[in-house]
Every structure is written in C-alpha cells, then in structure tokens.
Amino acid sequence: MIFDGFMIAGAIVCALSVLIGVGSAIWKRYPTDASILSLAAVELFLVVYAIQAGVRQAGGAPIQGAPWEFWGYLITALFVGVLAGWWGIGEKSRWSNIVMAAAGFTIFVMLYRMQQVWVGTGWI
C-alpha cells in the first residue's frame, strides 16, 4: 500500500480528533469547543483532500478502482462529519463527544479505503 502525504496527514488529523473526543467525554459532561473544532479540522481536511483529488484526476492521474466508489466514499465522509458535528452542537451530553470521536474514526477508515481505491490495492 502506498501512503501519500495526504493519507498521513488525514490519519493524524483523524487520530487527534478521536483522542480529543474521547478525552472530552472522560473529563467533561458536555461537548467542548476542542472536540467540535477537532471535527471541523477533519472536515476542512476532507475539503482540501477533495480539491486535490479533483485536480489530480483532471490532470490525468488515474483512479485504479471505480471513480464512483472513490467519490462516493469522499462525499459520505463529508456527510458523516457534518452530521456528527450537528449532533455535538445540538445534544449537550457526554455522548456527543463519543459520537464525534466515532465520526473521526469512521472517517479515517473511509480515508484508508479511498487510498486503496485510488492506488488499486483491493479491499481491506
């Protein structure tokens, strides 16, 4: 498996989001600004990732797997982050932090799968 800079950066951003979400759930009874902002950082990363993927694909870099699958994962990952952030802002309980942490982990798994689709290494 070939890991590019975007995959490594995404893994770091997602891992920090998960750690902040779990830490906030342990120490606070409500969603903290840090947990909400960490999920926003994941979303910002996904937007930048989408732009660079579009530029790469338009420039002729082929997606080894099905392009609809890659873009489907990316769009779904964007929705997962937005919905988890919405939950975190709306539900003022400790569980909101866990939901946001789970979203960070889920997006990491989807990012890993997008990397597999792009370079063509098959299923997990």
PDB file of C-alpha atoms in Angstrom, residues 32-110:
ATOM      1  CA  THR A  32     -16.197  21.020  24.410  1.00  0.00           C
ATOM      2  CA  ASP A  33     -15.064  23.544  21.841  1.00  0.00           C
ATOM      3  CA  ALA A  34     -11.968  21.433  21.316  1.00  0.00           C
ATOM      4  CA  SER A  35     -13.937  18.343  20.315  1.00  0.00           C
ATOM      5  CA  ILE A  36     -16.187  20.318  17.962  1.00  0.00           C
ATOM      6  CA  LEU A  37     -13.224  22.148  16.428  1.00  0.00           C
ATOM      7  CA  SER A  38     -11.259  18.927  16.025  1.00  0.00           C
ATOM      8  CA  LEU A  39     -14.115  17.515  13.962  1.00  0.00           C
ATOM      9  CA  ALA A  40     -14.187  20.776  11.987  1.00  0.00           C
ATOM     10  CA  ALA A  41     -10.478  20.241  11.276  1.00  0.00           C
ATOM     11  CA  VAL A  42     -11.296  16.786   9.889  1.00  0.00           C
ATOM     12  CA  GLU A  43     -13.961  18.367   7.669  1.00  0.00           C
ATOM     13  CA  LEU A  44     -11.530  21.036   6.473  1.00  0.00           C
ATOM     14  CA  PHE A  45      -9.022  18.315   5.658  1.00  0.00           C
ATOM     15  CA  LEU A  46     -11.671  16.444   3.646  1.00  0.00           C
ATOM     16  CA  VAL A  47     -12.497  19.565   1.629  1.00  0.00           C
ATOM     17  CA  VAL A  48      -8.800  20.104   0.821  1.00  0.00           C
ATOM     18  CA  TYR A  49      -8.482  16.381   0.014  1.00  0.00           C
ATOM     19  CA  ALA A  50     -11.460  16.601  -2.362  1.00  0.00           C
ATOM     20  CA  ILE A  51      -9.953  19.600  -4.150  1.00  0.00           C
ATOM     21  CA  GLN A  52      -6.587  17.927  -4.608  1.00  0.00           C
ATOM     22  CA  ALA A  53      -8.232  14.686  -5.761  1.00  0.00           C
ATOM     23  CA  GLY A  54     -10.254  16.604  -8.327  1.00  0.00           C
ATOM     24  CA  VAL A  55      -7.152  18.404  -9.566  1.00  0.00           C
ATOM     25  CA  ARG A  56      -5.195  15.138  -9.730  1.00  0.00           C
ATOM     26  CA  GLN A  57      -7.945  13.358 -11.611  1.00  0.00           C
ATOM     27  CA  ALA A  58      -8.455  16.283 -14.005  1.00  0.00           C
ATOM     28  CA  GLY A  59      -4.697  16.316 -14.587  1.00  0.00           C
ATOM     29  CA  GLY A  60      -4.774  12.721 -15.752  1.00  0.00           C
ATOM     30  CA  ALA A  61      -3.855  10.787 -12.611  1.00  0.00           C
ATOM     31  CA  PRO A  62      -5.957   7.651 -12.911  1.00  0.00           C
ATOM     32  CA  ILE A  63      -8.039   6.166 -10.121  1.00  0.00           C
ATOM     33  CA  GLN A  64      -7.233   2.452 -10.193  1.00  0.00           C
ATOM     34  CA  GLY A  65     -10.589   1.452  -8.744  1.00  0.00           C
ATOM     35  CA  ALA A  66     -14.033   2.697  -9.644  1.00  0.00           C
ATOM     36  CA  PRO A  67     -14.169   6.511  -9.616  1.00  0.00           C
ATOM     37  CA  TRP A  68     -17.785   6.470  -8.384  1.00  0.00           C
ATOM     38  CA  GLU A  69     -16.630   4.442  -5.377  1.00  0.00           C
ATOM     39  CA  PHE A  70     -13.854   6.897  -4.504  1.00  0.00           C
ATOM     40  CA  TRP A  71     -16.118   9.943  -4.805  1.00  0.00           C
ATOM     41  CA  GLY A  72     -18.934   8.119  -3.006  1.00  0.00           C
ATOM     42  CA  TYR A  73     -16.672   7.472  -0.021  1.00  0.00           C
ATOM     43  CA  LEU A  74     -15.483  11.078  -0.032  1.00  0.00           C
ATOM     44  CA  ILE A  75     -18.987  12.572  -0.152  1.00  0.00           C
ATOM     45  CA  THR A  76     -20.200  10.168   2.521  1.00  0.00           C
ATOM     46  CA  ALA A  77     -17.236  11.033   4.756  1.00  0.00           C
ATOM     47  CA  LEU A  78     -18.129  14.712   4.424  1.00  0.00           C
ATOM     48  CA  PHE A  79     -21.709  13.960   5.479  1.00  0.00           C
ATOM     49  CA  VAL A  80     -20.578  11.828   8.446  1.00  0.00           C
ATOM     50  CA  GLY A  81     -18.511  14.699   9.817  1.00  0.00           C
ATOM     51  CA  VAL A  82     -21.252  17.281   9.329  1.00  0.00           C
ATOM     52  CA  LEU A  83     -23.902  15.082  10.949  1.00  0.00           C
ATOM     53  CA  ALA A  84     -21.664  14.246  13.915  1.00  0.00           C
ATOM     54  CA  GLY A  85     -20.848  17.929  14.368  1.00  0.00           C
ATOM     55  CA  TRP A  86     -24.535  18.778  14.211  1.00  0.00           C
ATOM     56  CA  TRP A  87     -25.182  16.134  16.858  1.00  0.00           C
ATOM     57  CA  GLY A  88     -22.392  17.529  19.038  1.00  0.00           C
ATOM     58  CA  ILE A  89     -23.760  21.059  18.886  1.00  0.00           C
ATOM     59  CA  GLY A  90     -27.378  20.019  19.403  1.00  0.00           C
ATOM     60  CA  GLU A  91     -27.048  17.324  22.060  1.00  0.00           C
ATOM     61  CA  LYS A  92     -25.336  18.703  25.148  1.00  0.00           C
ATOM     62  CA  SER A  93     -24.271  15.457  26.775  1.00  0.00           C
ATOM     63  CA  ARG A  94     -21.137  13.408  27.256  1.00  0.00           C
ATOM     64  CA  TRP A  95     -22.274  11.074  24.481  1.00  0.00           C
ATOM     65  CA  SER A  96     -21.898  13.822  21.912  1.00  0.00           C
ATOM     66  CA  ASN A  97     -18.146  13.652  22.402  1.00  0.00           C
ATOM     67  CA  ILE A  98     -18.227   9.902  21.796  1.00  0.00           C
ATOM     68  CA  VAL A  99     -20.295  10.374  18.630  1.00  0.00           C
ATOM     69  CA  MET A 100     -17.776  12.922  17.342  1.00  0.00           C
ATOM     70  CA  ALA A 101     -14.868  10.618  18.233  1.00  0.00           C
ATOM     71  CA  ALA A 102     -16.592   7.739  16.423  1.00  0.00           C
ATOM     72  CA  ALA A 103     -17.031  10.000  13.394  1.00  0.00           C
ATOM     73  CA  GLY A 104     -13.296  10.746  13.392  1.00  0.00           C
ATOM     74  CA  PHE A 105     -12.523   7.021  13.443  1.00  0.00           C
ATOM     75  CA  THR A 106     -15.126   6.270  10.761  1.00  0.00           C
ATOM     76  CA  ILE A 107     -13.716   8.975   8.504  1.00  0.00           C
ATOM     77  CA  PHE A 108     -10.214   7.548   8.989  1.00  0.00           C
ATOM     78  CA  VAL A 109     -11.431   4.114   7.853  1.00  0.00           C
ATOM     79  CA  MET A 110     -13.128   5.707   4.847  1.00  0.00           C
TER      80      MET A 110
END
